[in-house]
Short mmCIF file of C-alpha atoms in Angstrom, two decimals:
data_model
loop_
_atom_site.label_atom_id
_atom_site.label_comp_id
_atom_site.label_asym_id
_atom_site.label_seq_id
_atom_site.Cartn_x
_atom_site.Cartn_y
_atom_site.Cartn_z
CA MET A 1 -84.49 66.24 12.25
CA HIS A 2 -81.96 66.84 14.97
CA HIS A 3 -83.06 63.68 16.71
CA HIS A 4 -82.58 61.72 13.51
CA ILE A 5 -79.02 63.00 13.09
CA LYS A 6 -78.15 61.96 16.65
CA ARG A 7 -79.42 58.48 15.95
CA LEU A 8 -77.25 58.25 12.81
CA LYS A 9 -74.18 59.36 14.73
CA LYS A 10 -74.93 56.79 17.39
CA HIS A 11 -75.27 54.04 14.81
CA ARG A 12 -72.06 55.21 13.13
CA ASN A 13 -70.17 55.12 16.43
CA VAL A 14 -71.48 51.64 17.12
CA LEU A 15 -70.39 50.58 13.63
CA TYR A 16 -66.94 52.08 14.16
CA GLY A 17 -66.70 50.28 17.45
CA LEU A 18 -67.66 46.98 15.86
CA VAL A 19 -65.09 47.52 13.12
CA ILE A 20 -62.39 48.30 15.67
CA VAL A 21 -63.35 45.26 17.75
CA LEU A 22 -63.31 43.10 14.62
CA VAL A 23 -59.91 44.44 13.57
CA VAL A 24 -58.47 43.89 17.05
CA PHE A 25 -59.97 40.39 17.11
CA GLN A 26 -58.43 39.59 13.74
CA ILE A 27 -55.06 40.91 14.89
CA VAL A 28 -55.23 38.81 18.05
CA VAL A 29 -56.30 35.75 16.07
CA PHE A 30 -53.47 36.37 13.59
CA PHE A 31 -50.84 36.59 16.31
CA VAL A 32 -52.22 33.55 18.12
CA PHE A 33 -52.30 31.57 14.86
CA THR A 34 -48.80 32.72 13.93
CA SER A 35 -47.49 31.82 17.37
CA GLN A 36 -49.12 28.38 17.28
CA THR A 37 -47.87 27.78 13.75
CA SER A 38 -44.31 28.76 14.71
CA ARG A 39 -44.47 26.51 17.76
CA LEU A 40 -45.76 23.60 15.67
CA ILE A 41 -43.09 24.17 13.03
CA SER A 42 -40.40 24.32 15.73
CA GLU A 43 -41.69 21.14 17.35
CA GLN A 44 -41.85 19.45 13.94
CA GLU A 45 -38.27 20.47 13.19
CA ARG A 46 -37.11 19.18 16.58
CA ALA A 47 -38.99 15.93 16.00
CA ASN A 48 -37.47 15.58 12.53
CA GLU A 49 -33.99 16.27 13.91
CA TYR A 50 -34.51 13.74 16.71
CA PHE A 51 -35.66 10.99 14.35
CA GLU A 52 -32.94 11.81 11.80
CA ASN A 53 -30.28 11.55 14.52
CA LYS A 54 -31.84 8.37 15.88
CA ILE A 55 -32.00 6.77 12.43
CA SER A 56 -28.46 7.95 11.62
CA ASN A 57 -27.10 6.53 14.87
CA GLU A 58 -28.92 3.24 14.40
CA LEU A 59 -27.72 2.97 10.79
CA GLY A 60 -24.18 3.85 11.92
CA GLY A 61 -24.35 1.10 14.53
CA VAL A 62 -25.63 -1.36 11.95
CA ARG A 63 -22.86 -0.37 9.52
CA GLU A 64 -20.17 -0.79 12.18
CA GLU A 65 -21.59 -4.15 13.20
CA MET A 66 -21.75 -5.30 9.57
CA LYS A 67 -18.19 -4.06 8.98
CA ALA A 68 -16.95 -5.92 12.06
CA ASN A 69 -18.78 -9.09 10.97
CA ILE A 70 -17.35 -8.83 7.44
CA ASN A 71 -13.81 -8.31 8.80
CA GLU A 72 -14.23 -11.25 11.15
CA LEU A 73 -15.51 -13.42 8.30
CA ALA A 74 -12.59 -12.34 6.08
CA ASN A 75 -10.11 -13.21 8.83
CA VAL A 76 -11.74 -16.60 9.34
CA ILE A 77 -11.66 -17.32 5.60
CA SER A 78 -8.02 -16.21 5.38
CA GLN A 79 -7.02 -18.34 8.36
CA ASN A 80 -8.93 -21.35 7.03
CA SER A 81 -7.25 -20.89 3.66
CA GLU A 82 -3.80 -20.81 5.28
CA ASP A 83 -4.63 -23.82 7.45
CA PHE A 84 -5.96 -25.68 4.40
CA GLN A 85 -2.82 -24.93 2.40
CA GLN A 86 -0.66 -26.06 5.31
CA GLU A 87 -2.66 -29.29 5.56
CA ILE A 88 -2.17 -29.90 1.84
CA ASN A 89 1.57 -29.30 2.15
CA LEU A 90 1.73 -31.53 5.22
CA LEU A 91 -0.14 -34.33 3.44
CA LYS A 92 2.24 -34.06 0.51
CA SER A 93 5.29 -34.12 2.76
CA THR A 94 4.07 -37.17 4.67
CA ARG A 95 4.17 -38.99 1.34
CA ASP A 96 7.78 -37.79 0.89
CA ASP A 97 6.44 -35.21 -1.56
CA PHE A 98 7.84 -31.81 -0.60
CA SER A 99 6.51 -30.05 -3.70
CA GLY A 100 3.95 -28.04 -1.74
CA VAL A 101 6.51 -27.00 0.86
CA VAL A 102 9.09 -26.13 -1.80
CA GLU A 103 6.57 -24.09 -3.77
CA GLU A 104 5.83 -21.91 -0.75
CA SER A 105 9.28 -21.83 0.86
CA ILE A 106 11.42 -21.10 -2.18
CA LYS A 107 9.85 -17.63 -2.51
CA GLY A 108 11.51 -16.68 0.77
CA VAL A 109 15.02 -17.84 -0.23
CA VAL A 110 17.64 -15.61 -1.86
CA THR A 111 21.02 -15.92 -3.53
CA ILE A 112 23.72 -13.69 -2.06
CA SER A 113 26.57 -12.44 -4.22
CA THR A 114 29.68 -10.48 -3.22
CA GLU A 115 32.95 -9.67 -4.98
CA ARG A 116 34.57 -12.50 -3.00
CA ALA A 117 31.99 -15.28 -2.68
CA SER A 118 28.41 -16.35 -3.14
CA GLY A 119 25.99 -18.08 -0.82
CA SER A 120 22.39 -18.31 0.24
CA GLY A 121 20.04 -16.62 2.67
CA PHE A 122 16.37 -16.30 3.50
CA PHE A 123 13.88 -13.68 4.62
CA VAL A 124 12.96 -13.83 8.30
CA HIS A 125 10.69 -10.77 8.18
CA SER A 126 8.42 -9.45 5.45
CA SER A 127 10.05 -6.01 5.57
CA GLY A 128 13.24 -7.32 3.95
CA TYR A 129 15.41 -8.74 6.75
CA ILE A 130 17.63 -11.59 5.52
CA VAL A 131 19.65 -14.13 7.51
CA THR A 132 22.83 -15.66 6.10
CA ASN A 133 26.29 -16.81 7.23
CA TRP A 134 28.87 -14.19 8.12
CA HIS A 135 31.65 -16.04 6.31
CA VAL A 136 29.75 -15.49 3.04
CA LEU A 137 30.06 -11.71 3.51
CA ASP A 138 33.31 -11.38 5.46
CA GLY A 139 35.82 -9.12 3.69
CA SER A 140 33.33 -7.87 1.10
CA ASN A 141 32.42 -4.25 0.39
CA THR A 142 29.35 -4.83 -1.76
CA MET A 143 26.54 -7.30 -1.22
CA LYS A 144 23.80 -8.07 -3.69
CA VAL A 145 20.71 -10.19 -3.19
CA ILE A 146 18.85 -12.00 -5.96
CA ASP A 147 15.29 -12.94 -5.02
CA TYR A 148 13.17 -15.72 -6.50
CA SER A 149 11.73 -13.32 -9.11
CA GLY A 150 15.26 -12.65 -10.40
CA ASN A 151 15.50 -9.11 -9.04
CA GLU A 152 19.03 -8.06 -8.06
CA ILE A 153 19.01 -5.72 -5.06
CA ASN A 154 21.79 -3.98 -3.14
CA ALA A 155 21.74 -5.14 0.48
CA GLU A 156 22.63 -3.31 3.68
CA LEU A 157 24.56 -5.11 6.41
CA ILE A 158 22.70 -4.61 9.70
CA GLY A 159 25.16 -6.58 11.79
CA MET A 160 26.92 -9.88 12.39
CA ASP A 161 27.79 -12.39 15.11
CA ASP A 162 31.17 -13.97 14.46
CA PHE A 163 30.70 -16.58 17.21
CA THR A 164 27.69 -18.21 15.51
CA ASP A 165 28.72 -17.16 11.97
CA LEU A 166 25.43 -15.30 11.46
CA ALA A 167 24.80 -12.05 9.61
CA LEU A 168 21.69 -9.92 9.12
CA LEU A 169 21.04 -8.04 5.88
CA LYS A 170 18.21 -5.76 4.83
CA VAL A 171 16.79 -4.86 1.43
CA PRO A 172 13.94 -2.44 0.65
CA GLY A 173 10.51 -3.84 -0.15
CA ILE A 174 8.00 -6.41 1.08
CA TYR A 175 8.73 -10.13 0.69
CA ASN A 176 7.52 -13.61 1.61
CA HIS A 177 9.38 -14.73 4.71
CA LEU A 178 10.02 -18.07 6.38
CA ASP A 179 9.00 -18.91 9.93
CA LEU A 180 11.44 -20.62 12.27
CA ALA A 181 10.55 -23.85 14.04
CA ASN A 182 10.99 -24.54 17.73
CA SER A 183 14.27 -26.43 18.22
CA ASP A 184 12.61 -28.67 20.81
CA ASP A 185 10.33 -30.02 18.08
CA ILE A 186 13.16 -31.26 15.84
CA GLN A 187 13.05 -35.05 15.59
CA ILE A 188 15.93 -37.34 14.63
CA GLY A 189 14.93 -39.15 11.46
CA GLU A 190 12.47 -36.52 10.20
CA THR A 191 12.75 -35.51 6.56
CA VAL A 192 14.17 -32.08 5.78
CA ILE A 193 15.18 -30.13 2.69
CA ALA A 194 17.83 -27.52 1.98
CA ILE A 195 17.22 -24.72 -0.52
CA GLY A 196 20.23 -22.76 -1.69
CA ASN A 197 22.77 -21.81 -4.31
CA PRO A 198 25.28 -24.68 -4.46
CA LEU A 199 28.09 -24.07 -6.95
CA GLY A 200 26.15 -21.14 -8.41
CA LEU A 201 23.05 -23.20 -9.22
CA ALA A 202 20.44 -20.89 -7.72
CA PHE A 203 17.41 -22.22 -5.83
CA THR A 204 18.53 -25.84 -5.81
CA VAL A 205 16.57 -28.16 -3.51
CA THR A 206 18.17 -31.19 -1.83
CA GLU A 207 16.52 -33.64 0.56
CA GLY A 208 17.62 -35.77 3.49
CA ILE A 209 16.92 -36.48 7.13
CA VAL A 210 17.94 -35.15 10.52
CA SER A 211 20.77 -37.46 11.59
CA ALA A 212 21.37 -35.96 15.04
CA ILE A 213 20.70 -32.83 17.08
CA ASP A 214 22.70 -30.72 19.54
CA ARG A 215 25.98 -31.52 17.80
CA GLU A 216 29.02 -29.48 18.82
CA GLY A 217 30.23 -26.98 16.24
CA PRO A 218 33.68 -25.47 15.60
CA ASN A 219 32.83 -22.78 18.16
CA GLY A 220 32.19 -25.37 20.89
CA LEU A 221 28.45 -24.62 20.88
CA GLU A 222 26.28 -27.74 21.09
CA ALA A 223 23.49 -26.35 18.93
CA TYR A 224 23.87 -27.86 15.47
CA VAL A 225 21.54 -30.14 13.53
CA GLN A 226 23.44 -32.90 11.76
CA THR A 227 21.88 -33.90 8.44
CA ASP A 228 22.65 -36.09 5.47
CA VAL A 229 21.22 -33.44 3.10
CA THR A 230 23.78 -32.75 0.39
CA LEU A 231 25.44 -29.40 1.15
CA ASN A 232 27.92 -27.81 -1.24
CA PRO A 233 29.70 -24.44 -1.44
CA GLY A 234 26.94 -21.89 -2.00
CA ASN A 235 24.48 -23.60 0.35
CA SER A 236 25.95 -21.69 3.29
CA GLY A 237 23.40 -19.38 4.91
CA GLY A 238 20.41 -21.10 3.35
CA PRO A 239 17.54 -22.67 5.30
CA LEU A 240 17.10 -26.28 6.40
CA ILE A 241 13.33 -26.76 6.25
CA ASN A 242 10.99 -29.34 7.78
CA LYS A 243 7.80 -30.84 6.34
CA GLU A 244 5.74 -27.96 7.76
CA GLY A 245 7.75 -25.42 5.79
CA LYS A 246 9.49 -24.05 8.89
CA VAL A 247 13.22 -23.44 9.23
CA VAL A 248 14.89 -25.83 11.68
CA GLY A 249 18.38 -24.47 11.07
CA VAL A 250 20.73 -22.32 9.00
CA ASN A 251 23.05 -24.43 6.83
CA ASN A 252 26.54 -23.66 8.05
CA PHE A 253 29.24 -26.18 7.23
CA LYS A 254 30.04 -29.74 6.20
CA ILE A 255 32.96 -31.95 7.15
CA GLY A 256 35.41 -31.79 4.28
CA GLY A 257 35.95 -35.00 2.35
CA ALA A 258 32.95 -36.70 3.94
CA GLU A 259 29.63 -37.22 2.23
CA SER A 260 26.28 -36.73 3.95
CA LEU A 261 27.74 -34.86 6.92
CA GLY A 262 26.24 -31.38 6.92
CA PHE A 263 25.49 -29.14 9.88
CA ALA A 264 22.96 -26.36 10.43
CA LEU A 265 22.75 -23.95 13.38
CA GLU A 266 19.55 -24.71 15.30
CA SER A 267 16.61 -22.32 14.91
CA ASP A 268 16.32 -21.25 18.57
CA VAL A 269 19.91 -19.99 18.58
CA VAL A 270 19.28 -18.22 15.26
CA LYS A 271 16.25 -16.41 16.73
CA GLU A 272 18.17 -15.30 19.81
CA ARG A 273 21.27 -14.10 17.96
CA ILE A 274 19.46 -12.36 15.10
CA ASN A 275 17.18 -10.43 17.47
CA MET A 276 20.31 -9.45 19.39
CA ILE A 277 22.01 -8.24 16.21
CA ALA A 278 18.90 -6.26 15.20
CA ASN A 279 18.48 -4.89 18.73
CA GLN A 280 14.77 -5.61 18.35
CA THR A 281 12.45 -8.60 17.98
CA ILE A 282 12.18 -9.30 14.27
CA ILE A 283 11.82 -13.08 14.71
CA GLU A 284 9.02 -14.15 17.04
#
């Protein structure tokens, strides 16, 4: 009987030992499994983050490239459109049809009104800078500008140059402006037009030719375009425009009593003097 009890205790101890070993084994397996699972999850997260960043960077690069290509295409289309319109205007003008040039240029011309006189002017910069003759403004306290849309705007006098009879005004807003031609490109005999406000008739267009260049003006400066374009009081300060729609001169004076003898200050002098008045480059 005693021997039997010892055998039972021995078996029980063995059983306890097996249970303990099994529990320890399960605990070890659990920790190993948990550790491996955590490592795999961490590696998976790192892999996901890597591929997400890679895909995001590649998509960002593709987007930037597409954006650049679209902008380049838009610029090309815009430039081609401008070139095409210029070609149309040039073709019209070569047939003595300035309608295309007038349609584009007249939007950049203004009527100038003071309590003493009226005249013409034109935008030389889209931010509202206007060139005109100083004698149109001289002695006036208030200056108003009427644009092609009929808006009447108070103008600020930026400065003047009495020697060349030029003045620079500014009005708030964004406007169509006229480009100035290179004086060296002016040809005797080429067709030109004047847009202005003769005798109060706003935005009147007259046509003629360049009769001579480098004529001497009242100031002794040999920098005037002579033209047979009809110029009347009110044309002063307006643009003389070539077939490309560029300003070759600022209409300044005519010889009294004589027909077809008008004079405009050449564009290169206008550029130089206006930039000097503005103390910055507003005309390229």
